[in-house]
């Protein structure tokens, strides 16, 4: 019996730990080093920003309150409004009675007060001001309710159809308003695609109202962690201490989401632990790969087409970098017909004898194959020109 128990324990300890493929990334098999990581929180995930690949996860799919980390979605909609031109940083935003009534973290905005979108955004990002978040939400959507509807629609577009935002602040611990660490990672990754947000998330201390009101970043990693780029903290009695932390080193940006930590210190310690692990063990490999500007096409209504390679880079373990080589596999010429978006080649990256990734090269336009009538018309044209 003792031998049987010992065998069962051994099997349990030796069982592989895996990360499933999902919205945040492609998933991967966790190494023994990863399995030993123990973030001091209820749920956590670590992803690489450009590829979305998951490097570590712990209870990453359990839905739970996230407090002001909710504002990553609010900020995503604000940044999208800035980038599409519907909101200018110099636009004046008026504080409503509703916005001014917000509790929790705030800039003590008065009803009727006006601040530029730039200052509102700074207040929300740096000091998590709820009054500023609601003021921006109402300015963009006309009402807080309308903005919440936009939040839920955008979440569905990101593949997060099973979550339900009820406000743009995360101030209330509503039973419906819950997300998983993976959900937060997906939204955070999308937010970081907007460069404008880093102008605010990297601020340690600043002021608004012509220097009359001071702001201090609630994310202490901005000051104390090398390469920190953001992103958002949150805490309530029910959500406990939460954080979506991002940092960039050597061309690689990581996102560590920590939910349900028992203390603020453990929140930052857990994020630091995850980020340290990622930077120590992984890198994004971006080879200097060149493809031809055009390829000849035979038998089609177009003589050439333009190949396209969408290559963000490859996330690899640092131990694999010395042996990394990439080859372009592309024919000298193509034959019609060719559909737009069709794969016409690929870039294969290998480390030693192991294939690390295969990235498709696609055709940017469709090519129709010439038929008998087409050749007849060409013949007539040539005869006419020669005559």
Coordinates of C-alpha atoms in Angstrom, one line a residue:
X1 CA 0.0 0.0 0.0
X2 CA 2.8 2.4 0.9
X3 CA 4.4 1.7 -2.5
X4 CA 1.1 2.4 -4.2
X5 CA 0.6 5.7 -2.4
X6 CA 4.2 6.7 -3.2
X7 CA 3.7 5.9 -6.9
X8 CA 0.5 8.0 -7.0
X9 CA 2.2 10.9 -5.4
X10 CA 5.1 10.7 -7.9
X11 CA 2.7 10.6 -10.8
X12 CA 0.8 13.6 -9.5
X13 CA 4.0 15.6 -9.1
X14 CA 5.4 14.6 -12.5
X15 CA 2.2 15.3 -14.4
X16 CA 2.7 18.0 -17.1
X17 CA 1.2 21.4 -16.6
X18 CA -0.3 23.0 -19.7
X19 CA -1.7 26.3 -20.9
X20 CA -4.6 26.0 -23.3
X21 CA -4.9 28.0 -26.5
X22 CA -7.3 30.9 -26.1
X23 CA -8.1 34.5 -26.9
X24 CA -5.0 35.9 -25.2
X25 CA -2.6 33.7 -27.2
X26 CA -1.7 30.4 -28.8
X27 CA -1.0 28.6 -25.5
X28 CA 2.1 26.5 -24.7
X29 CA 3.4 23.7 -22.5
X30 CA 4.7 25.1 -19.2
X31 CA 8.2 24.3 -18.2
X32 CA 9.3 23.0 -14.8
X33 CA 10.5 26.5 -14.0
X34 CA 7.1 28.0 -14.8
X35 CA 5.3 25.4 -12.8
X36 CA 7.2 26.5 -9.7
X37 CA 6.0 30.1 -10.0
X38 CA 3.5 30.9 -7.4
X39 CA 2.0 34.4 -7.7
X40 CA 0.5 35.5 -4.4
X41 CA -3.0 36.1 -5.8
X42 CA -6.2 34.4 -6.8
X43 CA -5.7 34.5 -10.6
X44 CA -2.8 35.5 -12.8
X45 CA -1.6 35.4 -16.4
X46 CA 1.6 36.5 -18.2
X47 CA 1.5 37.1 -22.0
X48 CA 3.7 38.7 -24.6
X49 CA 2.1 41.7 -26.2
X50 CA 3.0 41.5 -29.9
X51 CA 2.2 37.8 -30.3
X52 CA -0.4 37.4 -27.5
X53 CA 1.3 34.1 -26.5
X54 CA 0.7 32.9 -22.9
X55 CA 3.9 32.4 -20.9
X56 CA 2.3 31.5 -17.6
X57 CA -1.2 31.2 -16.1
X58 CA -2.7 30.4 -12.7
X59 CA -6.4 30.1 -12.4
X60 CA -6.6 32.5 -15.4
X61 CA -10.2 31.8 -16.4
X62 CA -12.1 32.2 -13.1
X63 CA -14.4 35.3 -13.2
X64 CA -13.9 37.7 -10.3
X65 CA -14.3 41.4 -9.6
X66 CA -11.4 43.5 -10.9
X67 CA -12.1 47.0 -9.4
X68 CA -10.5 49.9 -11.2
X69 CA -8.7 47.5 -13.6
X70 CA -12.0 47.9 -15.4
X71 CA -10.6 51.1 -16.7
X72 CA -8.4 49.3 -19.2
X73 CA -11.6 48.9 -21.3
X74 CA -12.6 52.5 -20.6
X75 CA -9.2 53.7 -21.7
X76 CA -9.3 51.4 -24.8
X77 CA -12.5 53.2 -26.0
X78 CA -11.0 56.6 -25.2
X79 CA -7.8 55.8 -27.1
X80 CA -9.8 54.5 -30.1
X81 CA -11.8 57.7 -30.1
X82 CA -8.6 59.7 -30.1
X83 CA -7.0 57.6 -32.9
X84 CA -10.1 57.8 -35.1
X85 CA -10.4 61.6 -34.6
X86 CA -13.7 61.7 -32.7
X87 CA -11.9 63.0 -29.6
X88 CA -9.1 65.5 -29.5
X89 CA -6.8 65.9 -26.6
X90 CA -7.5 69.6 -26.6
X91 CA -11.3 69.1 -26.5
X92 CA -12.9 70.4 -23.4
X93 CA -14.9 67.9 -21.3
X94 CA -17.6 69.1 -19.0
X95 CA -18.2 67.4 -15.7
X96 CA -21.8 66.4 -15.1
X97 CA -23.6 66.1 -11.7
X98 CA -23.3 62.3 -12.2
X99 CA -19.6 62.4 -12.9
X100 CA -18.9 64.7 -9.9
X101 CA -20.8 62.4 -7.6
X102 CA -18.4 59.5 -8.1
X103 CA -16.7 58.3 -4.9
X104 CA -13.5 56.4 -4.5
X105 CA -10.4 57.8 -6.2
X106 CA -11.2 61.2 -7.6
X107 CA -9.9 64.6 -8.6
X108 CA -12.9 66.3 -6.7
X109 CA -14.3 67.6 -9.9
X110 CA -17.2 70.1 -9.6
X111 CA -20.4 70.0 -11.7
X112 CA -20.0 72.2 -14.7
X113 CA -16.2 72.2 -14.4
X114 CA -14.3 71.8 -17.7
X115 CA -11.0 70.1 -18.2
X116 CA -9.3 69.2 -21.5
X117 CA -9.5 65.5 -22.6
X118 CA -5.7 65.5 -22.0
X119 CA -6.0 66.4 -18.4
X120 CA -9.0 64.1 -17.9
X121 CA -7.1 61.2 -19.4
X122 CA -4.1 62.0 -17.2
X123 CA -6.2 62.0 -14.1
X124 CA -7.8 58.7 -15.0
X125 CA -4.6 56.9 -15.9
X126 CA -2.3 58.2 -13.3
X127 CA -4.5 58.5 -10.2
X128 CA -7.5 56.3 -11.3
X129 CA -10.0 59.2 -10.9
X130 CA -13.5 57.9 -11.2
X131 CA -15.0 61.3 -11.8
X132 CA -12.7 61.8 -14.8
X133 CA -13.6 58.3 -16.2
X134 CA -17.3 59.0 -16.1
X135 CA -16.8 62.5 -17.6
X136 CA -14.9 61.0 -20.5
X137 CA -17.5 58.2 -20.9
X138 CA -20.3 60.7 -21.1
X139 CA -18.5 63.0 -23.5
X140 CA -17.8 60.1 -25.9
X141 CA -21.2 58.3 -25.7
X142 CA -23.6 60.9 -24.5
X143 CA -24.3 59.1 -21.2
X144 CA -22.7 56.6 -18.9
X145 CA -25.2 54.0 -19.9
X146 CA -24.4 54.5 -23.5
X147 CA -20.7 54.1 -22.9
X148 CA -21.2 50.9 -20.9
X149 CA -23.1 49.6 -24.0
X150 CA -20.0 50.4 -26.1
X151 CA -17.8 48.6 -23.5
X152 CA -19.8 45.4 -23.8
X153 CA -20.0 45.6 -27.6
X154 CA -16.2 46.1 -27.8
X155 CA -15.7 43.2 -25.4
X156 CA -17.8 41.0 -27.7
X157 CA -15.7 42.1 -30.7
X158 CA -12.6 40.9 -28.8
X159 CA -14.2 37.5 -28.3
X160 CA -15.1 38.2 -24.6
X161 CA -18.9 37.7 -25.0
X162 CA -19.3 36.1 -21.6
X163 CA -18.5 39.3 -19.6
X164 CA -20.8 42.2 -18.6
X165 CA -19.5 45.6 -17.7
X166 CA -21.9 47.7 -15.7
X167 CA -19.9 50.9 -15.3
X168 CA -16.7 52.5 -16.7
X169 CA -15.0 52.7 -13.3
X170 CA -15.2 49.3 -11.5
X171 CA -16.1 51.2 -8.4
X172 CA -19.0 48.9 -7.5
X173 CA -18.5 45.2 -6.8
X174 CA -21.5 44.2 -8.9
X175 CA -22.1 40.4 -9.2
X176 CA -22.3 40.8 -13.0
X177 CA -19.2 42.9 -13.4
X178 CA -16.6 40.2 -13.2
X179 CA -13.7 39.3 -15.5
X180 CA -10.9 36.7 -15.6
X181 CA -7.2 37.4 -15.7
X182 CA -7.3 36.2 -19.3
X183 CA -10.0 38.7 -20.2
X184 CA -8.0 41.5 -18.7
X185 CA -4.9 40.4 -20.6
X186 CA -6.8 40.5 -23.9
X187 CA -8.1 44.0 -23.3
X188 CA -4.7 45.2 -22.0
X189 CA -3.0 43.9 -25.1
X190 CA -5.5 45.7 -27.3
X191 CA -5.0 49.0 -25.3
X192 CA -1.2 48.8 -25.7
X193 CA -1.6 48.9 -29.5
X194 CA -2.4 52.6 -29.1
X195 CA 0.9 54.4 -28.5
X196 CA -0.9 57.4 -27.0
X197 CA -1.7 55.5 -23.8
X198 CA 2.0 55.2 -22.9
X199 CA 2.3 59.0 -22.8
X200 CA 0.1 58.7 -19.6
X201 CA 0.8 55.2 -18.2
X202 CA 4.5 56.0 -17.8
X203 CA 3.9 59.2 -15.7
X204 CA 5.0 58.9 -12.1
X205 CA 3.9 62.3 -10.8
X206 CA 2.2 65.2 -12.5
X207 CA -0.5 67.8 -12.0
X208 CA -3.7 69.1 -13.5
X209 CA -5.6 72.4 -13.2
X210 CA -2.4 74.4 -13.9
X211 CA -0.5 72.7 -11.2
X212 CA -3.2 73.1 -8.5
X213 CA -4.0 69.4 -8.2
X214 CA -1.2 66.8 -7.8
X215 CA -1.3 63.3 -9.3
X216 CA 0.7 60.3 -8.2
X217 CA 0.7 57.0 -10.1
X218 CA -1.1 54.2 -8.2
X219 CA 1.1 51.7 -10.1
X220 CA 4.3 51.7 -8.1
X221 CA 6.1 49.6 -10.7
X222 CA 6.3 52.7 -12.9
X223 CA 9.0 54.1 -10.5
X224 CA 10.6 50.9 -9.2
X225 CA 10.5 48.4 -12.1
X226 CA 13.0 48.7 -15.0
X227 CA 11.1 49.1 -18.3
X228 CA 7.6 49.5 -16.8
X229 CA 5.1 50.9 -19.3
X230 CA 1.8 50.7 -17.4
X231 CA -0.9 49.8 -16.9
X232 CA -3.7 49.9 -14.3
X233 CA -4.3 49.1 -10.7
X234 CA -7.5 48.4 -8.8
X235 CA -8.8 47.6 -5.3
X236 CA -12.0 47.2 -3.4
X237 CA -12.9 45.2 -0.4
X238 CA -14.4 42.4 -2.6
X239 CA -11.9 42.5 -5.5
X240 CA -9.0 42.9 -3.1
X241 CA -5.8 44.1 -4.9
X242 CA -5.6 43.8 -8.7
X243 CA -3.2 44.9 -11.3
X244 CA -2.6 44.8 -15.0
X245 CA 1.2 45.5 -15.3
X246 CA 3.2 46.0 -18.5
X247 CA 6.9 46.4 -19.1
X248 CA 9.2 46.5 -22.1
X249 CA 12.8 45.4 -22.4
X250 CA 15.0 44.6 -25.5
X251 CA 12.1 45.0 -27.9
X252 CA 9.7 42.7 -26.0
X253 CA 6.7 43.9 -24.0
X254 CA 5.0 41.7 -21.4
X255 CA 1.7 42.0 -19.7
X256 CA 1.2 40.5 -16.2
X257 CA -2.3 40.4 -14.8
X258 CA -2.7 39.8 -11.1
X259 CA -6.2 39.5 -9.5
X260 CA -7.3 39.0 -6.0
X261 CA -4.1 39.6 -4.1
X262 CA -4.4 39.9 -0.3
X263 CA -2.3 43.0 -0.1
X264 CA -1.0 45.8 -2.3
X265 CA 2.6 44.6 -1.7
X266 CA 1.7 41.1 -2.8
X267 CA 0.0 42.5 -5.9
X268 CA 3.2 44.2 -7.0
X269 CA 5.4 41.4 -5.9
X270 CA 3.4 38.9 -8.0
X271 CA 3.5 41.1 -11.1
X272 CA 7.3 41.6 -10.7
X273 CA 7.8 37.9 -10.2
X274 CA 5.9 37.1 -13.5
X275 CA 7.6 39.9 -15.5
X276 CA 11.1 38.8 -14.2
X277 CA 10.4 35.3 -15.3
X278 CA 9.3 36.4 -18.7
X279 CA 12.3 38.7 -19.4
X280 CA 14.7 36.1 -18.0
X281 CA 13.6 33.2 -20.2
X282 CA 12.0 34.6 -23.4
X283 CA 12.8 36.9 -26.3
X284 CA 11.0 38.0 -29.4
X285 CA 13.1 37.0 -32.5
X286 CA 12.7 39.3 -35.4
X287 CA 14.9 38.2 -38.3
X288 CA 15.9 40.5 -41.1
X289 CA 13.9 38.7 -43.7
X290 CA 13.4 40.1 -47.1
X291 CA 10.9 39.1 -49.7
X292 CA 10.7 40.3 -53.4
X293 CA 8.5 43.4 -54.1
X294 CA 6.7 41.5 -56.9
X295 CA 6.4 38.1 -58.4
X296 CA 5.7 37.2 -62.1
X297 CA 2.4 35.5 -62.9
X298 CA 1.9 33.2 -65.9
X299 CA -1.5 32.8 -67.6
X300 CA -3.3 35.5 -65.7
X301 CA -4.9 38.9 -66.3
X302 CA -2.1 40.5 -64.3
X303 CA 1.6 40.0 -65.1
X304 CA 2.8 40.5 -61.5
X305 CA 1.5 40.5 -58.0
X306 CA 2.8 41.9 -54.7
X307 CA 3.6 39.4 -51.9
X308 CA 2.9 40.4 -48.3
X309 CA 4.5 39.1 -45.1
X310 CA 2.9 40.0 -41.8
X311 CA 5.6 39.2 -39.3
X312 CA 5.4 40.6 -35.8
X313 CA 8.2 38.3 -34.6
X314 CA 8.5 34.9 -32.9
X315 CA 8.4 34.4 -29.2
X316 CA 11.2 31.9 -28.3
X317 CA 13.1 30.7 -25.3
X318 CA 16.4 32.6 -25.0
X319 CA 18.3 29.3 -25.1
X320 CA 17.1 28.8 -28.7
X321 CA 18.3 32.1 -30.0
X322 CA 21.9 31.2 -30.9
X323 CA 20.7 28.5 -33.4
X324 CA 17.9 30.5 -34.9
X325 CA 17.8 30.7 -38.7
X326 CA 15.0 31.7 -41.1
X327 CA 14.5 30.8 -44.7
X328 CA 12.1 32.3 -47.3
X329 CA 10.3 29.6 -49.3
X330 CA 8.8 31.3 -52.3
X331 CA 8.5 30.2 -56.0
X332 CA 10.2 32.2 -58.8
X333 CA 6.8 32.6 -60.6
X334 CA 3.2 31.9 -60.0
X335 CA 0.4 30.4 -62.1
X336 CA -3.1 31.9 -62.4
X337 CA -5.7 31.7 -61.0
X338 CA -4.7 33.1 -57.6
X339 CA -7.2 34.2 -55.0
X340 CA -6.7 37.4 -53.0
X341 CA -5.2 36.5 -49.7
X342 CA -4.0 33.1 -50.9
X343 CA -0.8 31.7 -49.3
X344 CA 1.9 31.7 -52.0
X345 CA 4.9 31.0 -49.8
X346 CA 6.2 31.0 -46.2
X347 CA 9.0 32.0 -43.9
X348 CA 10.3 29.0 -41.9
X349 CA 12.3 29.6 -38.8
X350 CA 14.3 26.8 -37.2
X351 CA 16.4 26.4 -34.2
X352 CA 18.8 23.6 -35.1
X353 CA 16.7 20.8 -36.6
X354 CA 13.5 22.0 -34.9
X355 CA 11.0 24.1 -36.7
X356 CA 10.0 27.0 -34.4
X357 CA 7.5 28.7 -36.7
X358 CA 6.0 29.0 -40.2
X359 CA 4.7 32.4 -41.2
X360 CA 2.6 32.5 -44.5
X361 CA 3.4 34.9 -47.3
X362 CA 0.1 35.9 -49.0
X363 CA -0.9 37.4 -52.3
X364 CA -2.4 40.9 -51.9
X365 CA -4.6 40.7 -55.0
X366 CA -6.6 38.2 -57.0
X367 CA -5.5 37.1 -60.5
X368 CA -8.0 35.6 -63.0
X369 CA -6.8 32.9 -65.4
X370 CA -7.0 33.9 -69.0
X371 CA -9.4 31.9 -71.1
X372 CA -9.7 31.3 -74.9
X373 CA -11.7 34.5 -75.5
X374 CA -9.1 36.5 -73.6
X375 CA -6.3 35.1 -75.8
X376 CA -8.4 35.8 -78.9
X377 CA -8.9 39.4 -77.9
X378 CA -5.2 39.8 -77.3
X379 CA -4.5 38.3 -80.7
X380 CA -6.9 40.7 -82.4
X381 CA -5.3 43.7 -80.6
X382 CA -1.8 42.6 -81.6
X383 CA -2.8 42.2 -85.2
X384 CA -4.5 45.6 -85.2
X385 CA -1.4 47.2 -83.7
X386 CA 0.8 45.5 -86.2
X387 CA -1.4 46.5 -89.1

